[in-house]
XYZ file of C-alpha atoms in Angstrom:
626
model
C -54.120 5.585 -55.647
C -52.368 6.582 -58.969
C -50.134 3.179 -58.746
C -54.003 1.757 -59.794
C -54.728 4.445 -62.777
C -53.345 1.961 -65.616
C -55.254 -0.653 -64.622
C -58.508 1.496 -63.890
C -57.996 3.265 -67.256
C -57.571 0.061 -69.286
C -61.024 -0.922 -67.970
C -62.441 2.005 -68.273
C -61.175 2.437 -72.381
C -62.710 -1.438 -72.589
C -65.580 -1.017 -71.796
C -66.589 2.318 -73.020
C -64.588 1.155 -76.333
C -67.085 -1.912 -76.233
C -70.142 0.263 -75.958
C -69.213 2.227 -78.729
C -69.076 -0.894 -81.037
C -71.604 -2.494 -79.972
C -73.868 0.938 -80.843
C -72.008 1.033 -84.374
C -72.539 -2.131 -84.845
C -76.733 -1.905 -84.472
C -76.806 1.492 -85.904
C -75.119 0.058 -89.383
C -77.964 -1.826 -89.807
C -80.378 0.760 -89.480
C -79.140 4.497 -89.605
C -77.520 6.941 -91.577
C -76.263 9.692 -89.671
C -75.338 13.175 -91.538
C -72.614 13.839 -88.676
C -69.837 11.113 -87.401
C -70.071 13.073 -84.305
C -73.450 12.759 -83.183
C -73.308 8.841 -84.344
C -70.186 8.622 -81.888
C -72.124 9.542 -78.761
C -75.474 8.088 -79.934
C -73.373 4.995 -80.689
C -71.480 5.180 -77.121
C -75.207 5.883 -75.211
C -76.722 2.745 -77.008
C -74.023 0.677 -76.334
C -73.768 1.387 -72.567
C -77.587 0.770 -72.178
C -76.884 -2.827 -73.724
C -74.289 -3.678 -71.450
C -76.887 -2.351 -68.554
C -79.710 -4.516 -69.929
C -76.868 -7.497 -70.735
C -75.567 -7.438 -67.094
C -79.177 -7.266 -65.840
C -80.184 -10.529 -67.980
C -76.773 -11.987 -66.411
C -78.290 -11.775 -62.856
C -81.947 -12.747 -63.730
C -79.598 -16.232 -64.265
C -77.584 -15.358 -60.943
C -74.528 -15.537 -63.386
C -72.715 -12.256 -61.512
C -69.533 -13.336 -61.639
C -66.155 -11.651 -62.774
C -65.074 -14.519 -65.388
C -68.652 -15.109 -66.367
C -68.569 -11.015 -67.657
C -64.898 -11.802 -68.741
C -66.253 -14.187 -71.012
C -69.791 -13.024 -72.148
C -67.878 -9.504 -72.667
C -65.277 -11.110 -74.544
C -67.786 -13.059 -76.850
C -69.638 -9.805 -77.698
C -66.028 -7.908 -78.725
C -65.192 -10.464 -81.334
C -68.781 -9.993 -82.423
C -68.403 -6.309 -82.666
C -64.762 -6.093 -83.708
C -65.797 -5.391 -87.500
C -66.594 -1.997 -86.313
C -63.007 -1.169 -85.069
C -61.839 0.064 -88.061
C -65.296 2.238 -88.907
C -64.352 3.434 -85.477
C -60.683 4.428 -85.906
C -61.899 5.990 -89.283
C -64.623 8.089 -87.162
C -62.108 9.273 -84.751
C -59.710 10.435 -87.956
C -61.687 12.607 -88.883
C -63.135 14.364 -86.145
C -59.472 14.908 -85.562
C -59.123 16.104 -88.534
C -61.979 18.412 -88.524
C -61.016 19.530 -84.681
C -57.439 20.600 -86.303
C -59.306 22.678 -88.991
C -60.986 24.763 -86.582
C -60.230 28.090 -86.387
C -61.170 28.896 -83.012
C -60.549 32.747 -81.640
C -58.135 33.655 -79.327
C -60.697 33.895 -76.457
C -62.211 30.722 -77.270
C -58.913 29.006 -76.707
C -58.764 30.694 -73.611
C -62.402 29.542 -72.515
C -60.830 25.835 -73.917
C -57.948 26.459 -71.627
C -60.076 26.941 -68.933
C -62.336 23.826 -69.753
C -59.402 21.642 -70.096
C -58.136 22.755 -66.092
C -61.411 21.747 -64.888
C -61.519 18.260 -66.906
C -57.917 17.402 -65.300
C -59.512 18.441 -62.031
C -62.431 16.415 -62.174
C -60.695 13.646 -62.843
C -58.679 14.011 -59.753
C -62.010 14.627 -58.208
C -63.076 11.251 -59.643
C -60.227 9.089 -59.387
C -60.457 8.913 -55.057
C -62.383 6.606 -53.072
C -66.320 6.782 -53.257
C -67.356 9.031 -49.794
C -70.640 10.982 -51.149
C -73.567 9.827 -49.428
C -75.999 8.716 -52.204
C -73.192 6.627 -54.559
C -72.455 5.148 -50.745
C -76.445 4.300 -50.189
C -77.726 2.807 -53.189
C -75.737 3.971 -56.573
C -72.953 1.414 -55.371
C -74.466 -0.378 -52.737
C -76.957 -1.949 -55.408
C -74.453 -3.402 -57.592
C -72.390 -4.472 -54.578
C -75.254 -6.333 -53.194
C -76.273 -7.965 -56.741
C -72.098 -9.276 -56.800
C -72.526 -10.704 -53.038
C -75.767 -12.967 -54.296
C -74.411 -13.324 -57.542
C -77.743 -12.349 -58.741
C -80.903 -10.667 -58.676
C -83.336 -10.352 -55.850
C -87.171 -9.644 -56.078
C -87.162 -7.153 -53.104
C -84.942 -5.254 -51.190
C -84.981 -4.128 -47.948
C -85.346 -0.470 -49.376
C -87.020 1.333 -51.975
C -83.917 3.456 -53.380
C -82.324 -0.321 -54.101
C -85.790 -0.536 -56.647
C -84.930 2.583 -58.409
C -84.328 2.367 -62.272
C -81.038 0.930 -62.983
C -79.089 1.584 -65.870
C -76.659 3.096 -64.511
C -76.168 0.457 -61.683
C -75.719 -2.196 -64.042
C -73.290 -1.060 -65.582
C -71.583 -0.127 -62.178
C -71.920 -3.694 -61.165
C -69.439 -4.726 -63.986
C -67.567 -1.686 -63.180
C -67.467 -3.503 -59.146
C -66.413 -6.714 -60.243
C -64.016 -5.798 -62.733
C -61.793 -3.037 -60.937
C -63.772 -1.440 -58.099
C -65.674 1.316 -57.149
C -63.295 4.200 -59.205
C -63.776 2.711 -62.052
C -67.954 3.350 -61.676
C -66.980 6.836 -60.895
C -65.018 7.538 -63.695
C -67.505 6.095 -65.938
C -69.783 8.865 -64.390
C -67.286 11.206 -65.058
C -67.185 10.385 -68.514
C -70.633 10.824 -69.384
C -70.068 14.486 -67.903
C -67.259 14.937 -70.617
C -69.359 13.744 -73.375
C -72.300 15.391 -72.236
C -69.865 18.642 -72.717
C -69.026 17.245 -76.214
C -72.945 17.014 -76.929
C -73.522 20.453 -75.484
C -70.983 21.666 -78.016
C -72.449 19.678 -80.910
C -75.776 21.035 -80.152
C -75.096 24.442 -80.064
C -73.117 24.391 -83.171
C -75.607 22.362 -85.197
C -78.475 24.129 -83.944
C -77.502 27.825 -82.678
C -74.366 29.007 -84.348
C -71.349 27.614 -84.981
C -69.670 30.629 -83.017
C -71.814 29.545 -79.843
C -70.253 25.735 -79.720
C -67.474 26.664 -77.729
C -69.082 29.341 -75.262
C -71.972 26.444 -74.433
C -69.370 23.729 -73.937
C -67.718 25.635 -71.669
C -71.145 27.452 -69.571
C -72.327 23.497 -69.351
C -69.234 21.992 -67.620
C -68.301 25.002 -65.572
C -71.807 25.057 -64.332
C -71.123 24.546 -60.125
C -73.609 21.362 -60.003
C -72.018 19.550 -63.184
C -68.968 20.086 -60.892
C -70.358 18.373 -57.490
C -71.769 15.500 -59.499
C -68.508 14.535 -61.836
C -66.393 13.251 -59.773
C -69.194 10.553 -58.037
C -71.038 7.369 -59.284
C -74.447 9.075 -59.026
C -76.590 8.879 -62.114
C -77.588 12.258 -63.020
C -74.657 12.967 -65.570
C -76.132 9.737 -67.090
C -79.696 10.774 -66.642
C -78.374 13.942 -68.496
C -76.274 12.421 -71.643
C -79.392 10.390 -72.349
C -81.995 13.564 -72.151
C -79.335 15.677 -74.514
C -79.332 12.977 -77.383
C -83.457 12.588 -77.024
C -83.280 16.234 -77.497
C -80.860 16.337 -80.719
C -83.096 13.755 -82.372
C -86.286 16.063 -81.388
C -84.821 18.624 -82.857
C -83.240 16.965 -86.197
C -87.068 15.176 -86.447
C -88.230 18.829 -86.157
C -85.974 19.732 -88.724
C -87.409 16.835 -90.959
C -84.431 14.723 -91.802
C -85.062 11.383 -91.858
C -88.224 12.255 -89.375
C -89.282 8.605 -88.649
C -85.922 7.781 -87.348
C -84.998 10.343 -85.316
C -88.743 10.628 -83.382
C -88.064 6.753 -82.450
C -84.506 7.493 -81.303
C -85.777 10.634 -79.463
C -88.439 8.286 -77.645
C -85.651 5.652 -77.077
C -82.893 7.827 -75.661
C -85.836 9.283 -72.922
C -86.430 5.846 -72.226
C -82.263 5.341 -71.090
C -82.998 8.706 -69.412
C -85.903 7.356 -67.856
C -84.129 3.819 -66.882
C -81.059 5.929 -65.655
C -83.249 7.833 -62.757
C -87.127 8.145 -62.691
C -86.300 12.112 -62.541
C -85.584 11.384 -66.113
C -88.937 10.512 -67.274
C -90.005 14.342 -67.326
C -88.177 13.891 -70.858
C -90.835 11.821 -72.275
C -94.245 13.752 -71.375
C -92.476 17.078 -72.520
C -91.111 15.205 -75.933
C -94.897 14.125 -76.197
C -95.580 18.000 -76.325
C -92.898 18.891 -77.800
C -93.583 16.791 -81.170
C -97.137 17.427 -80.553
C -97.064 21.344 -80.737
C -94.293 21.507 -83.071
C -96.061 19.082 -85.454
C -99.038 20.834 -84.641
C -98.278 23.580 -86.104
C -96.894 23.315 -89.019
C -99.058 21.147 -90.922
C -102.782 21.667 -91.146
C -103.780 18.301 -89.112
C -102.906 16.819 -85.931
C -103.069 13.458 -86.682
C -99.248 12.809 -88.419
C -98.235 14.830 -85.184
C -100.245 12.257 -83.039
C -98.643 8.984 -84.822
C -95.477 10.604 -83.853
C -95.970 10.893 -80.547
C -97.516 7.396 -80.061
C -93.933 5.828 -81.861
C -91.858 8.513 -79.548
C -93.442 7.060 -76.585
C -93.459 3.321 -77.598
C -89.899 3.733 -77.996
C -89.954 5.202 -74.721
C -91.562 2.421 -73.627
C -88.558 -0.112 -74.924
C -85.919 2.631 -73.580
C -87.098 1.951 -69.875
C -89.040 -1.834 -70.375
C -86.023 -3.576 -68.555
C -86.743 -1.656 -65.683
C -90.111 -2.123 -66.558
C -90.271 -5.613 -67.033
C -88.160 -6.623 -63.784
C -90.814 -4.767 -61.908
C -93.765 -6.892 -63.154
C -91.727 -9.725 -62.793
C -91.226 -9.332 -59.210
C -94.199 -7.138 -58.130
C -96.672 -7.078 -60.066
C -95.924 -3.502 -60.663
C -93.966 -2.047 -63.105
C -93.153 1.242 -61.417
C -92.331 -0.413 -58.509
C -91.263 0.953 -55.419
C -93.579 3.232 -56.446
C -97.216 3.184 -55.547
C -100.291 3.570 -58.273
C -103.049 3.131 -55.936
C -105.887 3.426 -58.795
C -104.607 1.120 -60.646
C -103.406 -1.421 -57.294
C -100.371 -1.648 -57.600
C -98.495 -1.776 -53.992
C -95.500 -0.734 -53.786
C -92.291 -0.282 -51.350
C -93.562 -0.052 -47.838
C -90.659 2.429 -47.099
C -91.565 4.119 -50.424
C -95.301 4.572 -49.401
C -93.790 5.847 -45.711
C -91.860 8.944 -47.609
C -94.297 9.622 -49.961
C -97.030 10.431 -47.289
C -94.651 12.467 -45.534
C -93.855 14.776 -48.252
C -97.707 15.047 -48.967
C -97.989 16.192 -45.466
C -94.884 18.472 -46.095
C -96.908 19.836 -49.137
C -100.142 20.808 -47.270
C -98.622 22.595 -44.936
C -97.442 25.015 -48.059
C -99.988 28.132 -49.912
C -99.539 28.155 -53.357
C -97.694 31.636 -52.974
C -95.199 29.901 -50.767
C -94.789 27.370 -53.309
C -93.626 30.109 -55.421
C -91.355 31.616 -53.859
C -89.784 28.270 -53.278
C -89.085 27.903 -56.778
C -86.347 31.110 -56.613
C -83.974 27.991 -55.915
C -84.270 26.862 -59.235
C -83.260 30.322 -60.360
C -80.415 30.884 -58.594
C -79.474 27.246 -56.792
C -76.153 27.608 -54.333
C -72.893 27.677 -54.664
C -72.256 23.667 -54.950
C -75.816 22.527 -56.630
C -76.834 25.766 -59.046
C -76.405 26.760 -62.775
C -74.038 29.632 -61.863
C -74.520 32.805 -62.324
C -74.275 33.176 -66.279
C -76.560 31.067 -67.125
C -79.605 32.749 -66.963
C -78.022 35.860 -67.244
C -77.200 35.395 -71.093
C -80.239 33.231 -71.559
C -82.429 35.924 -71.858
C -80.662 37.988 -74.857
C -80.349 34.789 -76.139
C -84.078 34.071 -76.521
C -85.001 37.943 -77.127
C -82.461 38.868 -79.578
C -81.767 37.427 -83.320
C -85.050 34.593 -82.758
C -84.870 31.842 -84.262
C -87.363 28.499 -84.475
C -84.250 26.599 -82.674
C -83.997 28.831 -80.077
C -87.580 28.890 -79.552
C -87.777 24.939 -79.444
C -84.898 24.716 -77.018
C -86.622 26.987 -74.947
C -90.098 25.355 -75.237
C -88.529 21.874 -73.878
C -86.623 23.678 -70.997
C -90.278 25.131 -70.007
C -91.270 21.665 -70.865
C -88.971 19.792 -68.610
C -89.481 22.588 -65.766
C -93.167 21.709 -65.646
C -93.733 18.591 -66.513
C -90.806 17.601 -63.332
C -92.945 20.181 -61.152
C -95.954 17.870 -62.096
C -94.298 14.669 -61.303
C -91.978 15.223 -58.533
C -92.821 18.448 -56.985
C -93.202 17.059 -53.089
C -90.151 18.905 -51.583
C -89.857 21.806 -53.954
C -86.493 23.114 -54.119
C -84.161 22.445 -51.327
C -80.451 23.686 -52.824
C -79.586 20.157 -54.129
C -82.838 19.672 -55.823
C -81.434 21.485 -58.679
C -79.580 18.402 -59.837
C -82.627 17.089 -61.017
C -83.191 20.453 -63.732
C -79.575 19.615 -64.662
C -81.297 18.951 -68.671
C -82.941 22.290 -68.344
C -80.373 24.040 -66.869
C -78.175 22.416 -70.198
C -80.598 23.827 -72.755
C -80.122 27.266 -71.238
C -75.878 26.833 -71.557
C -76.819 26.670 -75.041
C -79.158 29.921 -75.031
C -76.909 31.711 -72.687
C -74.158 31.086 -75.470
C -76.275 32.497 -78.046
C -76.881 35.365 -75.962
C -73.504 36.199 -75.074
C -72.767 35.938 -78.973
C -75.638 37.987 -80.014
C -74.893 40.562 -76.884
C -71.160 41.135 -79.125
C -73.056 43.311 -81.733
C -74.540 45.865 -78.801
C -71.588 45.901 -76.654
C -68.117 45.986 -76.456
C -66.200 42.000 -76.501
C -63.458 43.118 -74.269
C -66.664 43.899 -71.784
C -68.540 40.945 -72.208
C -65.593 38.483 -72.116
C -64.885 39.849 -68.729
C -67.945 39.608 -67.927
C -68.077 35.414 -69.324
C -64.515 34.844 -67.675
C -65.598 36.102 -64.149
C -68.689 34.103 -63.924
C -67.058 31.049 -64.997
C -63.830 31.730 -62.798
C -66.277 32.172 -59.701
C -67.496 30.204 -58.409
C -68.088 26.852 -61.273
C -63.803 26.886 -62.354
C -62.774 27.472 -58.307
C -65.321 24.605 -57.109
C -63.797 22.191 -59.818
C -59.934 23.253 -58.314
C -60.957 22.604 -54.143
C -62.588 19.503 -55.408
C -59.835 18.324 -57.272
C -56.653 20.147 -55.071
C -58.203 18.895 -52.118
C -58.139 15.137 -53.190
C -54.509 15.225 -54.546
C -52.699 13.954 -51.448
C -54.740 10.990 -51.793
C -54.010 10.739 -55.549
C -50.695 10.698 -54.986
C -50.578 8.253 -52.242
C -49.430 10.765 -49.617
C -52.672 10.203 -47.818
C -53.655 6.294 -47.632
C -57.094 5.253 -48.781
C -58.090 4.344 -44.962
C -57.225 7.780 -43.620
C -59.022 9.719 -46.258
C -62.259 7.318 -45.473
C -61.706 8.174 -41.805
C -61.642 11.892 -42.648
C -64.345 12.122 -45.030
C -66.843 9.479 -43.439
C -68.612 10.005 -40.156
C -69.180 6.525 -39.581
C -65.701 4.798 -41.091
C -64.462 4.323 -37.443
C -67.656 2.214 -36.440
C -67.799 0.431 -39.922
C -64.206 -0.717 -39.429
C -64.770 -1.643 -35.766
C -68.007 -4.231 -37.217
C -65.535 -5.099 -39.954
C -62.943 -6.861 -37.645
C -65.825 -8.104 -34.785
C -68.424 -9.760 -37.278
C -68.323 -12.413 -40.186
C -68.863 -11.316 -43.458
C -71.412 -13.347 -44.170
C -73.594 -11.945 -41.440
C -76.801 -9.525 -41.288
C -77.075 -6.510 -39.922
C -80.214 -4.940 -38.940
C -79.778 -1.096 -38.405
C -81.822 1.724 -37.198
C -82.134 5.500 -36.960
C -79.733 6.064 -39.997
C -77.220 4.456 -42.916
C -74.211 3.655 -41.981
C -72.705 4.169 -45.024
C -72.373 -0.238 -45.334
C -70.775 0.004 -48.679
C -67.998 -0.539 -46.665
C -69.334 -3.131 -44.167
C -68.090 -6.765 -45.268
C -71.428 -7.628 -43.443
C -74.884 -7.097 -45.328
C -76.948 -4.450 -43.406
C -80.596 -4.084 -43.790
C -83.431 -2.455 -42.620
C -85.978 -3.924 -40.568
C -89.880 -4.572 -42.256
C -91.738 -1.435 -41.223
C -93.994 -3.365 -38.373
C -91.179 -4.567 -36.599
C -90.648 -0.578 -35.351
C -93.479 -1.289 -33.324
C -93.218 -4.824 -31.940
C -92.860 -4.254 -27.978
C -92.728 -7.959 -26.892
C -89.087 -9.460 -27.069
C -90.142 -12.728 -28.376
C -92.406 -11.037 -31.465
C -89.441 -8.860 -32.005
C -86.836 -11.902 -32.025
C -89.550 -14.039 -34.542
C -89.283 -11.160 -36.670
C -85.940 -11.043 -36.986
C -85.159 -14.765 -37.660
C -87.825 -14.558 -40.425
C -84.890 -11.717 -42.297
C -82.148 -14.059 -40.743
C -80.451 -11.166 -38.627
C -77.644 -12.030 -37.026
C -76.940 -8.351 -35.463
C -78.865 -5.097 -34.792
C -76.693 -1.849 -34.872
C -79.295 0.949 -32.956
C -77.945 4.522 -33.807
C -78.983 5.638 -30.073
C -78.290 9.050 -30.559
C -80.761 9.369 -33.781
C -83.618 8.116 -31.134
C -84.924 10.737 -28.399
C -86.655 9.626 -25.577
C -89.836 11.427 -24.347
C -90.844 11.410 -20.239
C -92.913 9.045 -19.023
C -92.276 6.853 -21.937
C -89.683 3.821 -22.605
C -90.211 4.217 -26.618
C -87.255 5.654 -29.018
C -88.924 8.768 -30.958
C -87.234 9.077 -34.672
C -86.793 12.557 -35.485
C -88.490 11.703 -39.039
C -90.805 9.424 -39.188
C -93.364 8.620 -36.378
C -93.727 5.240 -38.258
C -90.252 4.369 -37.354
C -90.420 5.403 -33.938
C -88.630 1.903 -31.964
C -91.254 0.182 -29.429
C -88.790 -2.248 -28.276
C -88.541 -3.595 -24.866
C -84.333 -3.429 -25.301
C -83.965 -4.158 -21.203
C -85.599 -7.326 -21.974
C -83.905 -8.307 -24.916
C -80.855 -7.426 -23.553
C -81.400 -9.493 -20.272
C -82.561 -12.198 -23.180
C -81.686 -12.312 -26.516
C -79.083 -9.491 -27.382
C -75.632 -9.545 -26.323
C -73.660 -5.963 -26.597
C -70.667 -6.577 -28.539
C -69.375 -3.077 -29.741
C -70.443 0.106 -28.573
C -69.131 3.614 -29.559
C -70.780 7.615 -28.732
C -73.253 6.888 -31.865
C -74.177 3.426 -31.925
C -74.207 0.160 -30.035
C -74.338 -3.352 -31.631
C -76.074 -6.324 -30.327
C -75.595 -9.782 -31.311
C -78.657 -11.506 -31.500
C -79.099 -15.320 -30.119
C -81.940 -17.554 -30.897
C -82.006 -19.745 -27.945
C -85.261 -19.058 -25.703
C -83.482 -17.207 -22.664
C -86.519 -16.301 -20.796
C -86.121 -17.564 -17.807
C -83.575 -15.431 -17.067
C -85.782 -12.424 -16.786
């Protein structure tokens, strides 16, 4: 794979260079930042949610094509060009600045150590795309948008409805250079959101305790699993850090107005990145609330705040928004709001009553105790085990009014997600979805460990830093990156690393070379990972599960224009006295079909392997031979 790096790092310096202008370019008109830092990454986060709401107009037009975003791209550079120089200047000087440091000889080691796990990452990043939820819907989204050249009112599921910002930009990332290049913009927003941590802490904390948070963020073991992937949540995060600085410099009162609308607007991208995200804007709705609560005798300047945090809020997430109404009727679409009517996904609706009934079955005390997963995570999806750890001193010793904010919006975030999202509680990867909490704490934990200096020995405490950041955070970022390096390289070809990392690559190859690209596949009883199926696969409408007659089931699926049905048999279990295929999640989904029938009739078993068997499916009325 490296023979592709210049090419994938060209496009990837394009197009994050292009965000970057186009954010300078709209925040000359309108803000005055007191650091070039912060205007950098606020600058780069704008920009990249313009290109998202850009390509998203693009395919409202069904204009998703490569030379249509070589051109419309190329149109907007020469219209943002004027800030290249304003950018170069920028860069100067934080260079400068970053020169003047004097860092201490253990924060040059922890920079050392941060520097190892970027490199790994990278490797991490720069492989073919294997983990599950980038193969479902992070990249199968913008994949299917490219194959219709445009945008659809309703997919076949709901995850292909969640909020996009991320997957638009991914879908230029597709059709300029491929699915790397949509992980490694992923992986960038982890390496800014690093950069952010650092600013944070320094601006807000200590300058002493910019380093120490850097590092506690990016060595954290679930910033690790998620950098080298084209999920969302490092994007989800980048978004919730900035709406954070800007609460915090509104709290701060410099240039108030400002920052409380670009607070509400970067929770909006945070929001419009993944609908975890939108736990930022209820808890900066407290946040300004209380804060502006109490320091001024009335509530009401504290309440006009709020209402222009959340209408900006509003406008962070309205093109997500808007292309729900558009389609649906409902603007939180796949999502249900039964008071208020709006339908949404039928799949959607199917998972949400099963986690209700999930729920019930819970006491509150078990609830709980279920929550000691947030605490502690595991060893791929948690905070580590510093984090915590050093947040406490941090909070108790030396108080501050920051340190007391940044802890009020990690309680914040912690309960307004509970309120929101709570169905599952915390299985070990739900932690991804604290990943902003968890990144407030880095910056506590910091503070702690820097307070902790005065009542305990360093040489103690810096063993104490480097072991928890060795183990198990800096040794997950080497086996994730280590482990890919014969692929890197090119010792290992992109095919056989599929077919060792994918379960399913063997039968999505075999369908590759047996059926036309330009056919549909129905599938049931699990994904098969069709990113890499030239064929579209779909799932069925819910009702067809329990269709029993061949002919209703065959009407059904000409109305989707199937061409093939791939049955994951071994998903199914049968039950005595029964011919009915029971799915080991969802009753709903349990398969009524009469498949002797339609076999003797309308399918015809083209490819069968020990998981799955696919049927072409002919049109032609073949009863009579039953």
């Amino acid at each position: 794979m490296i023979r592709h790096l210049p090419v994938d790092f060209f496009w990837l310096a394009a197009v994050e260079t292009l965000a970057v202008l186009i954010g300078l370019k709209i925040f000359h008109y309108s803000v005055d930042f007191k650091s070039e830092l912060l205007k950098l990454l606020a600058s780069f986060g704008l920009g990249l949610a313009v290109i998202s709401c850009s390509v998203l107009m693009l395919a409202h037009f069904n204009l998703l094509y490569r030379w249509v975003f070589l051109v419309f791209f190329g149109i907007v550079f020469i219209l943002v060009s004027g800030q290249i120089r304003p950018l170069l200047a920028i860069l100067k000087n934080l260079k400068d600045r970053l020169a003047a440091q004097n860092f201490s000889g253990f924060d040059k080691l922890l920079l050392l150590l941060l520097a190892a796990a970027v490199l790994s990452d990278f490797i991490f990043a720069f492989t073919p795309a294997t983990q599950a939820r980038e193969l479902h819907y992070n990249l199968a989204m913008p994949k299917l948008l490219l194959r219709q050249g445009g945008l659809i009112g309703h997919f076949d599921e709901h995850a292909k409805h969640f909020p996009f910002l991320l997957e638009n930009v991914y879908t230029l990332a597709l059709s300029l250079a491929g699915p790397v290049l949509a992980k490694l913009i992923h992986y960038s927003l982890g390496v800014f959101s690093c950069v952010l941590v650092f600013h944070l802490a320094r601006t807000f904390v200590g300058v002493s305790a910019g380093v120490p948070a850097a590092v506690f963020f990016y060595l954290m073991p679930l910033v690790t699993s998620v950098s080298g992937t084209a999920n969302v949540e490092l994007g989800t995060l980048y978004f919730g850090l900035l709406s954070v600085c800007f609460l915090l410099l509104w709290m701060e009162g410099k240039d108030s107005i400002v920052c409380a609308a670009l607070a509400g607007l970067m929770a909006g991208f945070s929001w419009q990145s993944k609908i975890t995200g939108l736990a930022m804007v209820p808890a900066g709705l407290a946040f300004i609330i209380a804060m502006g609560g109490l320091n001024k005798p009335s509530f009401i300047p504290a309440l006009k705040t709020a209402v222009l945090f959340g209408c900006f809020a509003a406008l962070g997430c309205s093109p997500w928004l808007l292309k729900n109404i558009y389609y649906s009727g409902n603007p939180l679409f796949p999502f249900p709001v039964d008071f208020l009517g709006w339908k949404g996904q039928e799949y959607a609706v199917l998972e949400i009553a099963r986690q209700a009934a999930f729920r019930a079955n819970f006491s509150f005390w078990e609830v709980l105790k279920l929550h000691n997963n947030v605490l502690m995570g595991d060893i791929l999806f948690g905070p580590g085990p510093l984090v915590f750890a050093f947040a406490v001193p941090g909070i108790l010793l030396n108080r501050s009014r920051n340190s007391w904010a940044l802890l009020s919006l990690s309680a914040l975030l912690f309960a307004f997600h509970n309120i929101l999202f709570n169905t599952y509680f915390h299985r070990f990867f739900d932690t991804r979805f604290y990943i902003l909490m968890y990144s407030l704490l880095c910056i506590l934990a910091a503070k702690g460990w820097v307070d902790l200096k005065t009542h305990f020995k360093p040489v103690l405490l810096n063993g104490m830093v480097l072991a928890g950041l060795v183990v198990p955070g800096f040794l997950l970022s080497l086996v994730f990156g280590v482990t890919k390096i014969p692929v890197f390289i090119g010792r290992e070809s992109e095919e056989q690393f599929l077919e060792r990392k994918l379960v399913n690559h063997s039968l999505v190859k075999a369908i590759n070379e047996i059926v036309s690209p330009n056919s549909k596949i129905v599938y049931l009883g699990t994904d098969p990972q069709w990113f890499y199926m030239d064929a579209q696969a779909v799932l069925p409408p819910v009702y067809m599960h329990r269709l029993e007659d061949p002919e209703e089931v065959v009407e059904g699926l000409r109305k989707i224009r199937a061409t093939h049905v791939l049955i994951f048999e071994g998903m199914f279990k049968r039950k005595d006295g029964d011919n009915i295929l029971h799915h080991p999640g969802f009753s709903e989904m349990d398969l009524y079909w009469n498949l002797e029938r339609l076999k003797a009739t309308y399918f015809r078993e083209v490819y069968r392997n020990d998981k799955a068997v696919l049927y072409e499916v002919s049109y032609l009325d073949n009863s009579n031979k039953v």
